[in-house]
mmCIF file of C-alpha atoms in Angstrom:
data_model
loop_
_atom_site.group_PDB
_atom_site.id
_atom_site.type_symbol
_atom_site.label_atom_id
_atom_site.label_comp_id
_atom_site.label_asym_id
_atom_site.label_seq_id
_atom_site.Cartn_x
_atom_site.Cartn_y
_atom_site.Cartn_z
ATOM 1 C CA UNK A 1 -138.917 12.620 121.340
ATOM 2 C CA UNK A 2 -137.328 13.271 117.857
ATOM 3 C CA UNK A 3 -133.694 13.319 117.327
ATOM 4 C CA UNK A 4 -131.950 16.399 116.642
ATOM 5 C CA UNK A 5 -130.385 16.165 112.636
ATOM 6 C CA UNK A 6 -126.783 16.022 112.964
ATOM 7 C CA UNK A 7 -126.685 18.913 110.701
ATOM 8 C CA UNK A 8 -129.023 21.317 110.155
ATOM 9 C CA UNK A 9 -129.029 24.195 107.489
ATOM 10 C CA UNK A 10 -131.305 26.569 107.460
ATOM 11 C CA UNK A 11 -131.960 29.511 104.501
ATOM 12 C CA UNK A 12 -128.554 29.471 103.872
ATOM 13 C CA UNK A 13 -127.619 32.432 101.286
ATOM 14 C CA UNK A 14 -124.461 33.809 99.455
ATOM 15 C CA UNK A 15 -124.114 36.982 97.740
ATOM 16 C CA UNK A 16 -120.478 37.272 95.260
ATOM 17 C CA UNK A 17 -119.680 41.235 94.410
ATOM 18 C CA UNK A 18 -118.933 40.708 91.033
ATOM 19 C CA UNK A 19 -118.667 44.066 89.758
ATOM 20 C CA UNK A 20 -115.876 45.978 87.962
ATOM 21 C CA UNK A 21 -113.385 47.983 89.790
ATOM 22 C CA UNK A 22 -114.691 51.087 91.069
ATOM 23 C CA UNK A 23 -112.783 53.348 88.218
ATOM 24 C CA UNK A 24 -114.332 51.579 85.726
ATOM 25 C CA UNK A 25 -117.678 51.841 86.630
ATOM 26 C CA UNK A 26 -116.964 55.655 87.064
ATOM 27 C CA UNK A 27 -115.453 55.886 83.388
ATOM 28 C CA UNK A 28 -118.307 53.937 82.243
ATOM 29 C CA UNK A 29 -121.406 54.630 84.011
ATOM 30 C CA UNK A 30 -122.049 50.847 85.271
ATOM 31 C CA UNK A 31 -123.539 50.246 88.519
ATOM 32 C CA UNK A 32 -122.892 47.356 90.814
ATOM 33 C CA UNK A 33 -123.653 43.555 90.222
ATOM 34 C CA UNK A 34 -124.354 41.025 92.611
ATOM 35 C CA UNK A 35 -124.498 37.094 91.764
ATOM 36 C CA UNK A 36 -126.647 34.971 94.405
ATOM 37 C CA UNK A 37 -125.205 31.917 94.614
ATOM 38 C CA UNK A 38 -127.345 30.259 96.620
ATOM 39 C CA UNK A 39 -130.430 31.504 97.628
ATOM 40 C CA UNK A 40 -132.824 30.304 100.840
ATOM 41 C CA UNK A 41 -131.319 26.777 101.142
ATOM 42 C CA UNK A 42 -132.357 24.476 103.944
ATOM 43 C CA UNK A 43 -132.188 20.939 104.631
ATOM 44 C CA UNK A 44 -131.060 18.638 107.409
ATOM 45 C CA UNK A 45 -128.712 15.263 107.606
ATOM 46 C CA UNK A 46 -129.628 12.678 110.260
ATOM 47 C CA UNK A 47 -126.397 10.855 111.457
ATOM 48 C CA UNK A 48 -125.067 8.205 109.542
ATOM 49 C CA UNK A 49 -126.890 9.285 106.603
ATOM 50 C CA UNK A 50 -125.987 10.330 103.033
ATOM 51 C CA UNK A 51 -127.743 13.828 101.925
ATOM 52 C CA UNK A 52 -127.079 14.069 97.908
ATOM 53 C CA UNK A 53 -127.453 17.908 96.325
ATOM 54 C CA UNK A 54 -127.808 17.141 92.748
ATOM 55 C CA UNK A 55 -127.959 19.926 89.868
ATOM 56 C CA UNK A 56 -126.634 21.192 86.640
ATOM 57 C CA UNK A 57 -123.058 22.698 87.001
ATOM 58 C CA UNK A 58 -123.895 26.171 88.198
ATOM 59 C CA UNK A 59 -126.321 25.854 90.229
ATOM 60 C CA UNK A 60 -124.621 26.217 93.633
ATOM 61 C CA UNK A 61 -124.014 22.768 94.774
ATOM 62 C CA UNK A 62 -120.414 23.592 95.387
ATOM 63 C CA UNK A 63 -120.871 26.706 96.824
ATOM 64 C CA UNK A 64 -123.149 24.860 99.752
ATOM 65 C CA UNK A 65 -120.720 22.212 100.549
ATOM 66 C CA UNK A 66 -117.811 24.875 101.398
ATOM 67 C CA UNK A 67 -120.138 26.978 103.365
ATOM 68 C CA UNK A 68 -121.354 24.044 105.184
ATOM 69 C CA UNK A 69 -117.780 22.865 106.059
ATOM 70 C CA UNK A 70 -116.935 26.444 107.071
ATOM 71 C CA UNK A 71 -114.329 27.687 104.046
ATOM 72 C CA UNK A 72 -117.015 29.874 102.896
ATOM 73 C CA UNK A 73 -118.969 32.415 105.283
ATOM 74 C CA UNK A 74 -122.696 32.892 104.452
ATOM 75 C CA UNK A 75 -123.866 36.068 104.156
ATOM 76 C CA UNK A 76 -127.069 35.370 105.529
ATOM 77 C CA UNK A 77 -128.228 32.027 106.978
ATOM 78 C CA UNK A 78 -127.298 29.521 109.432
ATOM 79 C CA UNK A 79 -125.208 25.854 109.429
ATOM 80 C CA UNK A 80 -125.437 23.907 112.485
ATOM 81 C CA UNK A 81 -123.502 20.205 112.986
ATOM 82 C CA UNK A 82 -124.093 18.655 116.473
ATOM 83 C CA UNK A 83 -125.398 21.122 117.615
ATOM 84 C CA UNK A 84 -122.805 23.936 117.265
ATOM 85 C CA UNK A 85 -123.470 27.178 115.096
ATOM 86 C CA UNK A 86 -120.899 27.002 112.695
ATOM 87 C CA UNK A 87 -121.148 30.904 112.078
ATOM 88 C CA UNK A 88 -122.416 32.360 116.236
ATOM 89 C CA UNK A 89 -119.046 33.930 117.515
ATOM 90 C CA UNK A 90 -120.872 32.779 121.488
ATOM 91 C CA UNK A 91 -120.055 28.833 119.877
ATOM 92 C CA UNK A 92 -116.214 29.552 118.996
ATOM 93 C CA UNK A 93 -114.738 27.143 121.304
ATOM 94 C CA UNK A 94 -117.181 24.638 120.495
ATOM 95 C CA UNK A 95 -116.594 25.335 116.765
ATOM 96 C CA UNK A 96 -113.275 24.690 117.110
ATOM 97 C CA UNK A 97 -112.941 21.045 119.275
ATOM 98 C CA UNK A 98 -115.879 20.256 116.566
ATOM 99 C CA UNK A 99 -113.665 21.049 113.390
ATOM 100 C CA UNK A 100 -111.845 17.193 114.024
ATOM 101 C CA UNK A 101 -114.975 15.990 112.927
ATOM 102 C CA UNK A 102 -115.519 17.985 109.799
ATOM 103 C CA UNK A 103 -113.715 17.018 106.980
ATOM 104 C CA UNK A 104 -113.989 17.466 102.985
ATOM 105 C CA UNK A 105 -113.062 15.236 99.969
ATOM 106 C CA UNK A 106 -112.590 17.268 96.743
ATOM 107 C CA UNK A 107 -112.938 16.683 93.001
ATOM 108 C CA UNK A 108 -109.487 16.488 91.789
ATOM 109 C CA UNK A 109 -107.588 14.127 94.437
ATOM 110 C CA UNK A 110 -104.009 15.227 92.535
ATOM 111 C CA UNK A 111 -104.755 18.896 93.385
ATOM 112 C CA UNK A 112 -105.907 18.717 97.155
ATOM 113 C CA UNK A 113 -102.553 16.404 97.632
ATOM 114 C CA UNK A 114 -99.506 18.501 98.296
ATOM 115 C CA UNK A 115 -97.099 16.787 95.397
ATOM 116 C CA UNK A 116 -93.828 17.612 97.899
ATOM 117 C CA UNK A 117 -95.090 15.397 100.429
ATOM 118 C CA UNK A 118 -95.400 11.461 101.029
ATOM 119 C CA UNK A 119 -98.421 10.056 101.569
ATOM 120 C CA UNK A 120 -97.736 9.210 104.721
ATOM 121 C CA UNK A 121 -96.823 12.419 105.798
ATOM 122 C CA UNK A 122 -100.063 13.633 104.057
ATOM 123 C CA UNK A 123 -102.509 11.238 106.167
ATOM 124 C CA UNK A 124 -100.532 11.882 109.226
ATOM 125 C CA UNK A 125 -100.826 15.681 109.289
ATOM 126 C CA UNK A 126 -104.652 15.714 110.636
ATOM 127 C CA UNK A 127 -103.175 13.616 113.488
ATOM 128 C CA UNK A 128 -100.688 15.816 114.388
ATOM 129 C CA UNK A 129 -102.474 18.999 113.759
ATOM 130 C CA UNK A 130 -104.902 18.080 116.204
ATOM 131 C CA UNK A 131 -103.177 15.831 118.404
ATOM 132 C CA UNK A 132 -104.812 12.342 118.446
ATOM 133 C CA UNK A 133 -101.894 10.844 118.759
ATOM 134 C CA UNK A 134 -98.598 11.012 120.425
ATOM 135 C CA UNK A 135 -95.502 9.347 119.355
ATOM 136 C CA UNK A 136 -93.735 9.434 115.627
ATOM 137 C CA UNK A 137 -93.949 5.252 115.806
ATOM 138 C CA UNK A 138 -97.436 5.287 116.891
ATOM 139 C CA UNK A 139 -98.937 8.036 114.024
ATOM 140 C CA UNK A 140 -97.462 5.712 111.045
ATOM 141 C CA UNK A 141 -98.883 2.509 112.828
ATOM 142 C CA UNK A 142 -101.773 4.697 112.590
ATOM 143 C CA UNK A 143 -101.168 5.710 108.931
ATOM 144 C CA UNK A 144 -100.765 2.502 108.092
ATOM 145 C CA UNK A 145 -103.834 1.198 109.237
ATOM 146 C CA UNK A 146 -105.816 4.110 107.595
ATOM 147 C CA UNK A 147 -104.286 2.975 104.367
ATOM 148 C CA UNK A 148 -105.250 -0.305 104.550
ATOM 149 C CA UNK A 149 -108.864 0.759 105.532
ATOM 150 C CA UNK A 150 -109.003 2.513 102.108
ATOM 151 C CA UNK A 151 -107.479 -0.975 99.900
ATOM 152 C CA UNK A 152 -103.717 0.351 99.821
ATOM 153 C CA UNK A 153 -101.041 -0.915 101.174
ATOM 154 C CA UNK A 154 -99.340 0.341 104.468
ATOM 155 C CA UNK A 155 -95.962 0.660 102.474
ATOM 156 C CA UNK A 156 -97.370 2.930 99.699
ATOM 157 C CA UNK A 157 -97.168 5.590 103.010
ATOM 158 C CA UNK A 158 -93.530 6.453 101.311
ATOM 159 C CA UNK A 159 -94.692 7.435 98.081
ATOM 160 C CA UNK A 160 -95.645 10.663 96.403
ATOM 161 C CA UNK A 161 -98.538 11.462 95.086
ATOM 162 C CA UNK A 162 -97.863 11.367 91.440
ATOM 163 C CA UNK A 163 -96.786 7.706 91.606
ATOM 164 C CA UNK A 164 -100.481 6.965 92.365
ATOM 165 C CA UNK A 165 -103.314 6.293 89.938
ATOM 166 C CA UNK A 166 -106.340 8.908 89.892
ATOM 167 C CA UNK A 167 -108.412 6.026 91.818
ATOM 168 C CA UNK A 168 -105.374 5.221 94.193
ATOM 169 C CA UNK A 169 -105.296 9.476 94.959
ATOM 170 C CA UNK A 170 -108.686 9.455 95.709
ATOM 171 C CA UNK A 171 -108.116 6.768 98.656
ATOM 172 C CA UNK A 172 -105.471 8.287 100.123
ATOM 173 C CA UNK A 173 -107.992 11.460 100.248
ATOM 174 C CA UNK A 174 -110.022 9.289 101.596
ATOM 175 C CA UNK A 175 -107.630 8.023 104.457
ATOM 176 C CA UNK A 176 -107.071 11.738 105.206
ATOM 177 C CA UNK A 177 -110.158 12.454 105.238
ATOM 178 C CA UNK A 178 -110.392 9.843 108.019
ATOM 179 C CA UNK A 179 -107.119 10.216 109.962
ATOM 180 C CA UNK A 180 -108.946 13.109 112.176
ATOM 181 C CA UNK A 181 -111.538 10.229 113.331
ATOM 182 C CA UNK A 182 -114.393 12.638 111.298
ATOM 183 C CA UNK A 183 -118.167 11.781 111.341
ATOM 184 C CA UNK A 184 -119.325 13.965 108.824
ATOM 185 C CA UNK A 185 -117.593 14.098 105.436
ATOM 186 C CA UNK A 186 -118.754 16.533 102.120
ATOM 187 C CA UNK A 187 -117.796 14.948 99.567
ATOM 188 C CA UNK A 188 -117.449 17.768 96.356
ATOM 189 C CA UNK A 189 -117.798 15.216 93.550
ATOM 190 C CA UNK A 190 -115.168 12.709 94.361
ATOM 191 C CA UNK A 191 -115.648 10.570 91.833
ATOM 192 C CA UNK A 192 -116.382 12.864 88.590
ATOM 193 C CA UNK A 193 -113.128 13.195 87.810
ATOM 194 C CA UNK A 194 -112.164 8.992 88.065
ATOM 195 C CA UNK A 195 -112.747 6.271 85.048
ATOM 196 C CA UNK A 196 -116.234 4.983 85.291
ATOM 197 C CA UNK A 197 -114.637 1.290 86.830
ATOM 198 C CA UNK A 198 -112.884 2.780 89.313
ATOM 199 C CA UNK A 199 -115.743 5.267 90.032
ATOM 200 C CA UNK A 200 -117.642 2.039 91.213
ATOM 201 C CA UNK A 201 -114.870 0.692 93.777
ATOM 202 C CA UNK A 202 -114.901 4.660 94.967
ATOM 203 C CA UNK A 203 -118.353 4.743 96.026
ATOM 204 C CA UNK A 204 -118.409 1.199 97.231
ATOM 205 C CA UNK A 205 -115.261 1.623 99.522
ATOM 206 C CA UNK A 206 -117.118 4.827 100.803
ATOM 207 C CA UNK A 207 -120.701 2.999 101.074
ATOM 208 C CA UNK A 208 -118.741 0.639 103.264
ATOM 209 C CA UNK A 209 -116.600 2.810 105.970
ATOM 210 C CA UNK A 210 -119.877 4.704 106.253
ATOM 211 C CA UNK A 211 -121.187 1.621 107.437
ATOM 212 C CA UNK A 212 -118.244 0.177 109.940
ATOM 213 C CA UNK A 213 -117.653 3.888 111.301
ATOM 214 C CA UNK A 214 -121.061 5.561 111.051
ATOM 215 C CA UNK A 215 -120.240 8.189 108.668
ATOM 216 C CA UNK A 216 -122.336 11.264 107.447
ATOM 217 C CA UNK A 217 -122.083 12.024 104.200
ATOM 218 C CA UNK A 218 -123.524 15.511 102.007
ATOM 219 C CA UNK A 219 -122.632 14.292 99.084
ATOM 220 C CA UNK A 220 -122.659 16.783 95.763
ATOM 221 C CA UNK A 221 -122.796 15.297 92.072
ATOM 222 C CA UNK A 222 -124.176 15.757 88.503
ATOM 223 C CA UNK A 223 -124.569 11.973 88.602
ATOM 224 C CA UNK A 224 -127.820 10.519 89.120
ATOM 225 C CA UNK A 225 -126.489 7.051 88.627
ATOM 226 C CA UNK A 226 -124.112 7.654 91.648
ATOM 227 C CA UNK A 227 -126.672 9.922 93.665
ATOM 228 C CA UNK A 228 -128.760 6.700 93.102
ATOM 229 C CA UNK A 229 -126.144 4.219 94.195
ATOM 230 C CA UNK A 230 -125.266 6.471 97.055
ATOM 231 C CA UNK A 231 -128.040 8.566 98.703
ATOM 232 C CA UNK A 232 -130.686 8.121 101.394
ATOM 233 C CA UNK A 233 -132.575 11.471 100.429
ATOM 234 C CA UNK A 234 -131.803 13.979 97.619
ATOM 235 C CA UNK A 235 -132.074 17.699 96.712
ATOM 236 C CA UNK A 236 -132.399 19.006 93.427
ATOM 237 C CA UNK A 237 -130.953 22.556 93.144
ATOM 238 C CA UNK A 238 -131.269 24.790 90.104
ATOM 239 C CA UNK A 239 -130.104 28.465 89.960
ATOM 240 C CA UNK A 240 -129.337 28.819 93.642
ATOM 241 C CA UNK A 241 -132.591 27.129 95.017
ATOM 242 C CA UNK A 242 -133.737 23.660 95.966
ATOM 243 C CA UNK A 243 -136.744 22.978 93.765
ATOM 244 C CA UNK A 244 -137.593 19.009 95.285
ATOM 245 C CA UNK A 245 -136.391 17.448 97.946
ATOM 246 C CA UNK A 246 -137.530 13.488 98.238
ATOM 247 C CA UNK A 247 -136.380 10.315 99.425
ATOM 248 C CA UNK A 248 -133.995 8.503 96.473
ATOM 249 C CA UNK A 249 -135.756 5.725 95.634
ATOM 250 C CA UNK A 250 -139.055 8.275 95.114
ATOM 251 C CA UNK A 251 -137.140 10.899 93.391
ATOM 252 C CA UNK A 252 -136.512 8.430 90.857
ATOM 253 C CA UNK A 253 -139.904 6.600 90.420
ATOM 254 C CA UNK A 254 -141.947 9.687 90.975
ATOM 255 C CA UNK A 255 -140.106 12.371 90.151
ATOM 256 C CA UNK A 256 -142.557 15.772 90.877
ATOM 257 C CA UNK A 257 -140.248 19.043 89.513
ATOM 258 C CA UNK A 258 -140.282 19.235 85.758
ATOM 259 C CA UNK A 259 -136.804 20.299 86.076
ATOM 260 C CA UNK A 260 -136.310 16.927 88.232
ATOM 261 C CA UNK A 261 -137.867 15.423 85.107
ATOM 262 C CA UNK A 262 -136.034 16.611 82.596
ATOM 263 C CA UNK A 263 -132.739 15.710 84.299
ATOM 264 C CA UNK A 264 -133.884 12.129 84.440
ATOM 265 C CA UNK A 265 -134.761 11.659 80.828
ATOM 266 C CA UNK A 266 -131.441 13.199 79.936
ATOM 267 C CA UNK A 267 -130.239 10.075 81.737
ATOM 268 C CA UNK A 268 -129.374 7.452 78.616
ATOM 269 C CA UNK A 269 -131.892 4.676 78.406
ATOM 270 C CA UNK A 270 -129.830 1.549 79.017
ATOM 271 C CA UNK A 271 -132.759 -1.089 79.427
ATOM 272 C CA UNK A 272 -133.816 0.062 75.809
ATOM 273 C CA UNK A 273 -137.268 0.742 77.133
ATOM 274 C CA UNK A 274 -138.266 2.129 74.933
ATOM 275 C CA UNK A 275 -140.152 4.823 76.738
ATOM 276 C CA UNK A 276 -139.784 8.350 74.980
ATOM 277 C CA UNK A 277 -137.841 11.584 76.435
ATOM 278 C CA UNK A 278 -137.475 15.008 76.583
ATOM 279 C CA UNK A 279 -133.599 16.015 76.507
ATOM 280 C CA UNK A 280 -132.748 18.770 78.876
ATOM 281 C CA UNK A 281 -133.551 22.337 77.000
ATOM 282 C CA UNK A 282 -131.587 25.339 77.017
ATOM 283 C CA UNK A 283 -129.089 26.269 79.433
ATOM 284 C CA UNK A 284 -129.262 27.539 83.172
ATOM 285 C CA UNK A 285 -130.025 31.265 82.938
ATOM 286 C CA UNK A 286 -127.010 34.455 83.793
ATOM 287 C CA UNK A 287 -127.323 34.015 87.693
ATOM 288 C CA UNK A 288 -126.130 37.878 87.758
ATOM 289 C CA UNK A 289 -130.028 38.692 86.035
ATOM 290 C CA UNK A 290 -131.557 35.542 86.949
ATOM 291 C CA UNK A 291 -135.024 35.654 85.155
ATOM 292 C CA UNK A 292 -138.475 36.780 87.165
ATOM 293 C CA UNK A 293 -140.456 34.429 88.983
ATOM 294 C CA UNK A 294 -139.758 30.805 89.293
ATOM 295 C CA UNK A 295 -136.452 30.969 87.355
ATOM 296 C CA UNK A 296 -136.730 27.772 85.800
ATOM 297 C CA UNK A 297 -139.507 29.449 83.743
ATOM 298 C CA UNK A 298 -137.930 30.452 80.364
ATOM 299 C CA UNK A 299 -137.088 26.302 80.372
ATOM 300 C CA UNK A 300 -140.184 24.566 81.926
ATOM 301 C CA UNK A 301 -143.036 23.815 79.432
ATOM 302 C CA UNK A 302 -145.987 23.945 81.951
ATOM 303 C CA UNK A 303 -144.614 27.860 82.417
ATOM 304 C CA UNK A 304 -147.534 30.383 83.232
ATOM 305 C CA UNK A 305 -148.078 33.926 83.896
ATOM 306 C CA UNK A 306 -148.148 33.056 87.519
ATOM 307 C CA UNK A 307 -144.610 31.542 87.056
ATOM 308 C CA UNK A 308 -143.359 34.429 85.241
ATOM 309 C CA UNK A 309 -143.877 36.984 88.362
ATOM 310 C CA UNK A 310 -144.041 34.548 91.904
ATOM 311 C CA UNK A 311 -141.334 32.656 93.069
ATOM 312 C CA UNK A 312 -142.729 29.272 94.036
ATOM 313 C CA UNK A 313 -142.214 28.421 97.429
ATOM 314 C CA UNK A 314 -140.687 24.464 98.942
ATOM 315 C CA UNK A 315 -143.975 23.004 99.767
ATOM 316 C CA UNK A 316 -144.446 18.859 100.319
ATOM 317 C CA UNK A 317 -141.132 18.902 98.700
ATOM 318 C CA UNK A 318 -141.296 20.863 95.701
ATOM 319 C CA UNK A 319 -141.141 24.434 94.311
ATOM 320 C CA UNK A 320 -143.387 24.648 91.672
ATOM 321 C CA UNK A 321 -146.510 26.452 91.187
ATOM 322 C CA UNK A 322 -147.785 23.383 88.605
ATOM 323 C CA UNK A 323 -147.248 20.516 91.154
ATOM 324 C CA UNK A 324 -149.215 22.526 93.400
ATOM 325 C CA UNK A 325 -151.996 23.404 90.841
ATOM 326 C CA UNK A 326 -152.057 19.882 89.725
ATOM 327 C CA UNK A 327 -151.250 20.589 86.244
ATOM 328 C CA UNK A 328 -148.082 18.255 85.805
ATOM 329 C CA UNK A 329 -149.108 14.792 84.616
ATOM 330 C CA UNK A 330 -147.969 11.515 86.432
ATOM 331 C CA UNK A 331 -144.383 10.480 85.640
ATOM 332 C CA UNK A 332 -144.073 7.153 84.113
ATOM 333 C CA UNK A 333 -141.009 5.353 85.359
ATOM 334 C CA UNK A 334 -138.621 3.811 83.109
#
């Protein structure tokens, strides 16, 4: 028998009202306007595993990960972890002893820190909120040891935030992140904002407590060196939509989705190889009149009628009416 995912998503959508107050669209004759955020997402996480959403900025990776951890309701679509709706009013109770094991690390570690409170008292408020722990001596014996899981120091629990370094803020999001004893952690581009050095001891210090406590990681980035370094399996998202989804190492060797492409060769050729590339054209499209069709269309050079007026649908992995004409060439890795 197959094992249930640990979380399963399944056509997720989001809808934003973005149109003018209702006054001014009297005055001025405008109608309403909608922007779909995302649009029919679905994918699934075994436990202990690291999903990656890659995709330029804007094209709804963000939006997933807070609907996913619940600070976002869908407007249509469904997120289960464990096997609790996170959105079916019959699973409230559930949803709520299941919320320990939810947590979120963000991009900006200064501004998800509250810069009035010590460390300590930062890591220690999970604990308290949902009482693992009894006993003011006890929860900073506990804090302590949560810091020194994450490479600080158990006395650094009496400092503020801004006496950290960006690096040293993202650990102690970290430890937070941990102090509820969570199994599944989304992880909102932790490490864009960091040097690229300390980027490195980021994602091997996470790499590592998933492996001594069996994390779960969904894990969003621009980065395909760190989606490389970090994830099992990958989506690419553009505009809304997953257009591949693969296993890492064969999203990089043989990538199928020329958008997939084209985000690789953007990718600066280190080893000198020589090999030529296409830079990324254009820019992502308004989402508020997304274009006809497949909407990577106006981009994608292998564009045909067909793409113009279908939307391709997620088959083998991919969204693209060329991969499944075979009119896309091999990919030759660099």
């Amino acid at each position: 028998m197959t094992e249930r995912p640990f979380v399963e998503v399944n056509d997720l959508r989001r809808v934003f009202d973005v149109s003018k107050p209702w006054l001014n669209r009297v005055l001025e004759g405008g109608e309403k306007q909608y922007l779909k955020a995302v649009d029919g997402v679905t994918f699934n996480i075994a436990k202990g595993e690291t999903f990656a959403l890659v995709g330029e900025s804007g094209s709804g990776k963000s939006t997933v990960a807070r609907m996913v951890v619940g600070l976002l309701p869908p407007t249509s679509g469904e997120v289960t972890i464990d096997g609790v709706s996170m959105s079916n009013a019959a699973d409230a109770a559930e949803r709520r002893r299941l919320r320990r094991r939810i947590q979120m690390i963000f991009q900006d570690p200064y501004a998800s820190l509250n810069p009035r409170w010590t460390v300590g008292r930062i890591i220690a408020e999970p604990i308290r909120a949902f009482s693992l722990i009894e006993g003011e001596k006890d929860i900073a014996a506990r804090v302590g040891e949560l810091l020194s899981f994450v490479g600080l120091h158990p006395a650094d629990g009496a400092k503020y935030p801004h006496e950290f370094s960006g690096g040293q803020r993202q650990r102690v999001a970290i430890a937070r992140a941990l102090a509820s004893d969570a199994e599944f952690i989304v992880c909102d581009e932790p490490t864009s904002a960091l040097d690229v050095s300390v980027q490195a001891q980021i994602l091997n210090l996470m790499r590592d407590l998933q492996d001594r406590l069996g994390l779960t990681y969904l894990f969003i980035s621009h980065n395909l060196a760190v989606v490389r370094h970090m994830a099992s399996r990958i989506g690419v998202m553009y505009l809304g939509r997953i257009v591949e989804v693969s296993e890492g190492r064969e999203l990089f060797t043989s990538p199928k989705h020329p958008y997939t492409r084209m985000l690789l060769d953007a990718v600066p050729d280190v080893g000198m190889t020589g090999r030529q590339r296409i830079p990324v054209q254009g820019e992502i499209p308004n989402p508020i009149n997304p274009p006809a069709g497949c909407t990577f269309n106006p981009r994608c050079p292998l564009a045909n009628e067909r793409c113009t007026a279908e939307i391709p649908p997620l088959r083998s992995g991919v969204a693209c009416h060329a991969v499944q004409e075979g009119r896309l060439a091999p990919h030759i890795a660099a």
